[in-house]
Amino acid sequence: MTEAADLVIGTSAGATAAAQVRSGMPPAELLASVLSPPVRRVGQSQERPPSLPTATVYERMRAISAAATSAADLQRAMGAFGLESDSILGPGAGQRRAIVAARLPRPEWPDRPMIVTAIDAHTGELVAFDRDSGADLVDAVTASTALPGLVPTVSINGTPYIDGGVRSPDNADLASGYANVVVLSPLGGRGGTPPQRGADPAGQFEGLRRPPEWGTDLASQVEALRKQGSRVEVITPDADSRAAFGTNLTDPATRIPAARAGFAQGKQEATRVTFR
């Protein structure tokens, strides 16, 4: 599917995935690399970059969500939170970039069309980086994964950026105009709504609140695409994948179990999702 796609769009962790599947590396090799424990290079720091406690970050996100009156308001507030956090997180910027770079099979933009999303930390506006945007691929992916409070903002051509998932975990509306759209949504659309009692483990899919009237939640984006005539398939985690994710989506220990569960689900989805 990734070989046939006219465009691949990556948001947040999906930016890393997009760069990987567009790298030209065979899928089997990509899977093998994810299933292998990370190898520390000579001279690589043994310490993790500085970050705020996860509980503190989610508490701040809840407060920002509760106070926001629009998507633009929320995005600007999260940008301000990112800039504020730089006083603590800034010293780890170089180490963070090196971590992201190590995950990419190649540091150059792919030949085939790919978009990586990020948010301007000053204005809150969505930015779609591609090979013609003047941004280095590693910097663009690092920016797209720069969640305020956990990692520092990323400066590209003098502008600081934060995680593209602040606007939407999926940004599926950027596929407007394409006849066939497949949305891989690890958060299952839950990123825009409060967790439902008893539906998932507490905190598993906790994220920013995005009311449907803002139009940035996955359901609204998919509905808009379909109204424009696109055929849209949405793939969300099955029960085994959700169990593999655990309750801390930033825990490196979940990487291999999640990859195994995702691969098993992917083989099943491949028999269902076909476009002719």
PDB file of N, CA and C in Angstrom, residues 58-107:
ATOM      1  N   TYR A  58       0.059  15.922  31.417  1.00  0.00           N
ATOM      2  CA  TYR A  58      -1.355  15.666  31.134  1.00  0.00           C
ATOM      3  C   TYR A  58      -2.263  16.595  31.938  1.00  0.00           C
ATOM      4  N   GLU A  59      -1.859  16.933  33.139  1.00  0.00           N
ATOM      5  CA  GLU A  59      -2.637  17.883  33.924  1.00  0.00           C
ATOM      6  C   GLU A  59      -2.692  19.236  33.224  1.00  0.00           C
ATOM      7  N   ARG A  60      -1.559  19.668  32.695  1.00  0.00           N
ATOM      8  CA  ARG A  60      -1.520  20.945  31.974  1.00  0.00           C
ATOM      9  C   ARG A  60      -2.353  20.860  30.686  1.00  0.00           C
ATOM     10  N   MET A  61      -2.277  19.743  29.994  1.00  0.00           N
ATOM     11  CA  MET A  61      -3.065  19.563  28.775  1.00  0.00           C
ATOM     12  C   MET A  61      -4.558  19.609  29.072  1.00  0.00           C
ATOM     13  N   ARG A  62      -4.948  18.995  30.188  1.00  0.00           N
ATOM     14  CA  ARG A  62      -6.365  19.045  30.568  1.00  0.00           C
ATOM     15  C   ARG A  62      -6.798  20.478  30.834  1.00  0.00           C
ATOM     16  N   ALA A  63      -5.952  21.243  31.506  1.00  0.00           N
ATOM     17  CA  ALA A  63      -6.280  22.636  31.824  1.00  0.00           C
ATOM     18  C   ALA A  63      -6.375  23.471  30.548  1.00  0.00           C
ATOM     19  N   ILE A  64      -5.462  23.250  29.615  1.00  0.00           N
ATOM     20  CA  ILE A  64      -5.483  23.982  28.352  1.00  0.00           C
ATOM     21  C   ILE A  64      -6.736  23.618  27.558  1.00  0.00           C
ATOM     22  N   SER A  65      -7.072  22.333  27.530  1.00  0.00           N
ATOM     23  CA  SER A  65      -8.275  21.895  26.819  1.00  0.00           C
ATOM     24  C   SER A  65      -9.527  22.525  27.407  1.00  0.00           C
ATOM     25  N   ALA A  66      -9.601  22.563  28.724  1.00  0.00           N
ATOM     26  CA  ALA A  66     -10.799  23.090  29.389  1.00  0.00           C
ATOM     27  C   ALA A  66     -10.981  24.575  29.123  1.00  0.00           C
ATOM     28  N   ALA A  67      -9.876  25.298  28.977  1.00  0.00           N
ATOM     29  CA  ALA A  67      -9.956  26.742  28.795  1.00  0.00           C
ATOM     30  C   ALA A  67     -10.111  27.156  27.333  1.00  0.00           C
ATOM     31  N   ALA A  68      -9.750  26.279  26.398  1.00  0.00           N
ATOM     32  CA  ALA A  68      -9.771  26.630  24.981  1.00  0.00           C
ATOM     33  C   ALA A  68     -11.197  26.799  24.461  1.00  0.00           C
ATOM     34  N   THR A  69     -11.389  27.822  23.646  1.00  0.00           N
ATOM     35  CA  THR A  69     -12.711  28.083  23.064  1.00  0.00           C
ATOM     36  C   THR A  69     -12.746  27.762  21.569  1.00  0.00           C
ATOM     37  N   SER A  70     -11.596  27.407  20.996  1.00  0.00           N
ATOM     38  CA  SER A  70     -11.533  27.051  19.583  1.00  0.00           C
ATOM     39  C   SER A  70     -10.270  26.240  19.353  1.00  0.00           C
ATOM     40  N   ALA A  71     -10.187  25.612  18.170  1.00  0.00           N
ATOM     41  CA  ALA A  71      -8.995  24.847  17.836  1.00  0.00           C
ATOM     42  C   ALA A  71      -7.773  25.756  17.797  1.00  0.00           C
ATOM     43  N   ALA A  72      -7.935  26.944  17.227  1.00  0.00           N
ATOM     44  CA  ALA A  72      -6.817  27.884  17.143  1.00  0.00           C
ATOM     45  C   ALA A  72      -6.357  28.307  18.532  1.00  0.00           C
ATOM     46  N   ASP A  73      -7.304  28.497  19.429  1.00  0.00           N
ATOM     47  CA  ASP A  73      -6.992  28.889  20.801  1.00  0.00           C
ATOM     48  C   ASP A  73      -6.191  27.786  21.493  1.00  0.00           C
ATOM     49  N   LEU A  74      -6.625  26.549  21.319  1.00  0.00           N
ATOM     50  CA  LEU A  74      -5.927  25.418  21.928  1.00  0.00           C
ATOM     51  C   LEU A  74      -4.513  25.298  21.377  1.00  0.00           C
ATOM     52  N   GLN A  75      -4.357  25.450  20.070  1.00  0.00           N
ATOM     53  CA  GLN A  75      -3.047  25.295  19.447  1.00  0.00           C
ATOM     54  C   GLN A  75      -2.079  26.389  19.886  1.00  0.00           C
ATOM     55  N   ARG A  76      -2.574  27.614  20.025  1.00  0.00           N
ATOM     56  CA  ARG A  76      -1.712  28.699  20.501  1.00  0.00           C
ATOM     57  C   ARG A  76      -1.299  28.460  21.950  1.00  0.00           C
ATOM     58  N   ALA A  77      -2.243  27.985  22.779  1.00  0.00           N
ATOM     59  CA  ALA A  77      -1.944  27.740  24.189  1.00  0.00           C
ATOM     60  C   ALA A  77      -0.916  26.617  24.346  1.00  0.00           C
ATOM     61  N   MET A  78      -1.043  25.584  23.521  1.00  0.00           N
ATOM     62  CA  MET A  78      -0.068  24.499  23.580  1.00  0.00           C
ATOM     63  C   MET A  78       1.295  24.974  23.090  1.00  0.00           C
ATOM     64  N   GLY A  79       1.299  25.879  22.107  1.00  0.00           N
ATOM     65  CA  GLY A  79       2.564  26.445  21.651  1.00  0.00           C
ATOM     66  C   GLY A  79       3.238  27.230  22.758  1.00  0.00           C
ATOM     67  N   ALA A  80       2.432  28.008  23.489  1.00  0.00           N
ATOM     68  CA  ALA A  80       2.969  28.783  24.611  1.00  0.00           C
ATOM     69  C   ALA A  80       3.512  27.847  25.696  1.00  0.00           C
ATOM     70  N   PHE A  81       2.829  26.734  25.935  1.00  0.00           N
ATOM     71  CA  PHE A  81       3.296  25.748  26.910  1.00  0.00           C
ATOM     72  C   PHE A  81       4.634  25.164  26.458  1.00  0.00           C
ATOM     73  N   GLY A  82       4.763  24.891  25.153  1.00  0.00           N
ATOM     74  CA  GLY A  82       6.017  24.367  24.633  1.00  0.00           C
ATOM     75  C   GLY A  82       7.159  25.339  24.817  1.00  0.00           C
ATOM     76  N   LEU A  83       6.921  26.610  24.503  1.00  0.00           N
ATOM     77  CA  LEU A  83       7.961  27.626  24.644  1.00  0.00           C
ATOM     78  C   LEU A  83       8.338  27.813  26.116  1.00  0.00           C
ATOM     79  N   GLU A  84       7.336  27.777  26.984  1.00  0.00           N
ATOM     80  CA  GLU A  84       7.580  27.900  28.424  1.00  0.00           C
ATOM     81  C   GLU A  84       8.435  26.739  28.937  1.00  0.00           C
ATOM     82  N   SER A  85       8.173  25.542  28.418  1.00  0.00           N
ATOM     83  CA  SER A  85       8.888  24.351  28.878  1.00  0.00           C
ATOM     84  C   SER A  85      10.325  24.299  28.395  1.00  0.00           C
ATOM     85  N   ASP A  86      10.648  25.097  27.377  1.00  0.00           N
ATOM     86  CA  ASP A  86      12.003  25.063  26.833  1.00  0.00           C
ATOM     87  C   ASP A  86      13.065  25.423  27.866  1.00  0.00           C
ATOM     88  N   SER A  87      12.688  26.187  28.892  1.00  0.00           N
ATOM     89  CA  SER A  87      13.671  26.552  29.917  1.00  0.00           C
ATOM     90  C   SER A  87      14.195  25.314  30.640  1.00  0.00           C
ATOM     91  N   ILE A  88      13.366  24.279  30.696  1.00  0.00           N
ATOM     92  CA  ILE A  88      13.765  23.026  31.348  1.00  0.00           C
ATOM     93  C   ILE A  88      14.252  22.003  30.328  1.00  0.00           C
ATOM     94  N   LEU A  89      13.553  21.933  29.198  1.00  0.00           N
ATOM     95  CA  LEU A  89      13.807  20.869  28.228  1.00  0.00           C
ATOM     96  C   LEU A  89      14.863  21.218  27.188  1.00  0.00           C
ATOM     97  N   GLY A  90      15.116  22.526  27.023  1.00  0.00           N
ATOM     98  CA  GLY A  90      16.019  22.978  25.969  1.00  0.00           C
ATOM     99  C   GLY A  90      17.367  22.289  25.911  1.00  0.00           C
ATOM    100  N   PRO A  91      18.026  22.039  27.059  1.00  0.00           N
ATOM    101  CA  PRO A  91      19.350  21.398  27.009  1.00  0.00           C
ATOM    102  C   PRO A  91      19.349  20.023  26.341  1.00  0.00           C
ATOM    103  N   GLY A  92      18.195  19.394  26.236  1.00  0.00           N
ATOM    104  CA  GLY A  92      18.135  18.061  25.628  1.00  0.00           C
ATOM    105  C   GLY A  92      17.800  18.077  24.153  1.00  0.00           C
ATOM    106  N   ALA A  93      17.767  19.267  23.522  1.00  0.00           N
ATOM    107  CA  ALA A  93      17.342  19.372  22.124  1.00  0.00           C
ATOM    108  C   ALA A  93      18.231  18.560  21.183  1.00  0.00           C
ATOM    109  N   GLY A  94      19.541  18.673  21.348  1.00  0.00           N
ATOM    110  CA  GLY A  94      20.455  17.951  20.475  1.00  0.00           C
ATOM    111  C   GLY A  94      20.324  16.443  20.632  1.00  0.00           C
ATOM    112  N   GLN A  95      20.181  16.004  21.867  1.00  0.00           N
ATOM    113  CA  GLN A  95      20.041  14.576  22.123  1.00  0.00           C
ATOM    114  C   GLN A  95      18.730  14.058  21.554  1.00  0.00           C
ATOM    115  N   ARG A  96      17.673  14.858  21.682  1.00  0.00           N
ATOM    116  CA  ARG A  96      16.374  14.465  21.137  1.00  0.00           C
ATOM    117  C   ARG A  96      16.443  14.312  19.621  1.00  0.00           C
ATOM    118  N   ARG A  97      17.108  15.241  18.951  1.00  0.00           N
ATOM    119  CA  ARG A  97      17.223  15.156  17.495  1.00  0.00           C
ATOM    120  C   ARG A  97      17.988  13.903  17.091  1.00  0.00           C
ATOM    121  N   ALA A  98      19.022  13.572  17.843  1.00  0.00           N
ATOM    122  CA  ALA A  98      19.821  12.382  17.536  1.00  0.00           C
ATOM    123  C   ALA A  98      18.993  11.112  17.689  1.00  0.00           C
ATOM    124  N   ILE A  99      18.113  11.089  18.677  1.00  0.00           N
ATOM    125  CA  ILE A  99      17.243   9.927  18.883  1.00  0.00           C
ATOM    126  C   ILE A  99      16.318   9.743  17.688  1.00  0.00           C
ATOM    127  N   VAL A 100      15.728  10.855  17.230  1.00  0.00           N
ATOM    128  CA  VAL A 100      14.826  10.775  16.073  1.00  0.00           C
ATOM    129  C   VAL A 100      15.594  10.355  14.829  1.00  0.00           C
ATOM    130  N   ALA A 101      16.772  10.936  14.616  1.00  0.00           N
ATOM    131  CA  ALA A 101      17.569  10.617  13.436  1.00  0.00           C
ATOM    132  C   ALA A 101      17.916   9.133  13.377  1.00  0.00           C
ATOM    133  N   ALA A 102      18.169   8.535  14.547  1.00  0.00           N
ATOM    134  CA  ALA A 102      18.540   7.123  14.597  1.00  0.00           C
ATOM    135  C   ALA A 102      17.393   6.211  14.184  1.00  0.00           C
ATOM    136  N   ARG A 103      16.168   6.719  14.227  1.00  0.00           N
ATOM    137  CA  ARG A 103      14.998   5.909  13.861  1.00  0.00           C
ATOM    138  C   ARG A 103      14.715   5.934  12.367  1.00  0.00           C
ATOM    139  N   LEU A 104      15.342   6.849  11.640  1.00  0.00           N
ATOM    140  CA  LEU A 104      15.052   7.010  10.224  1.00  0.00           C
ATOM    141  C   LEU A 104      16.056   6.237   9.375  1.00  0.00           C
ATOM    142  N   PRO A 105      15.587   5.436   8.430  1.00  0.00           N
ATOM    143  CA  PRO A 105      16.503   4.672   7.576  1.00  0.00           C
ATOM    144  C   PRO A 105      17.413   5.554   6.733  1.00  0.00           C
ATOM    145  N   ARG A 106      16.935   6.763   6.383  1.00  0.00           N
ATOM    146  CA  ARG A 106      17.742   7.695   5.601  1.00  0.00           C
ATOM    147  C   ARG A 106      17.389   9.115   6.024  1.00  0.00           C
ATOM    148  N   PRO A 107      18.364  10.030   5.994  1.00  0.00           N
ATOM    149  CA  PRO A 107      18.114  11.392   6.475  1.00  0.00           C
ATOM    150  C   PRO A 107      17.528  12.320   5.416  1.00  0.00           C
TER     151      PRO A 107
END
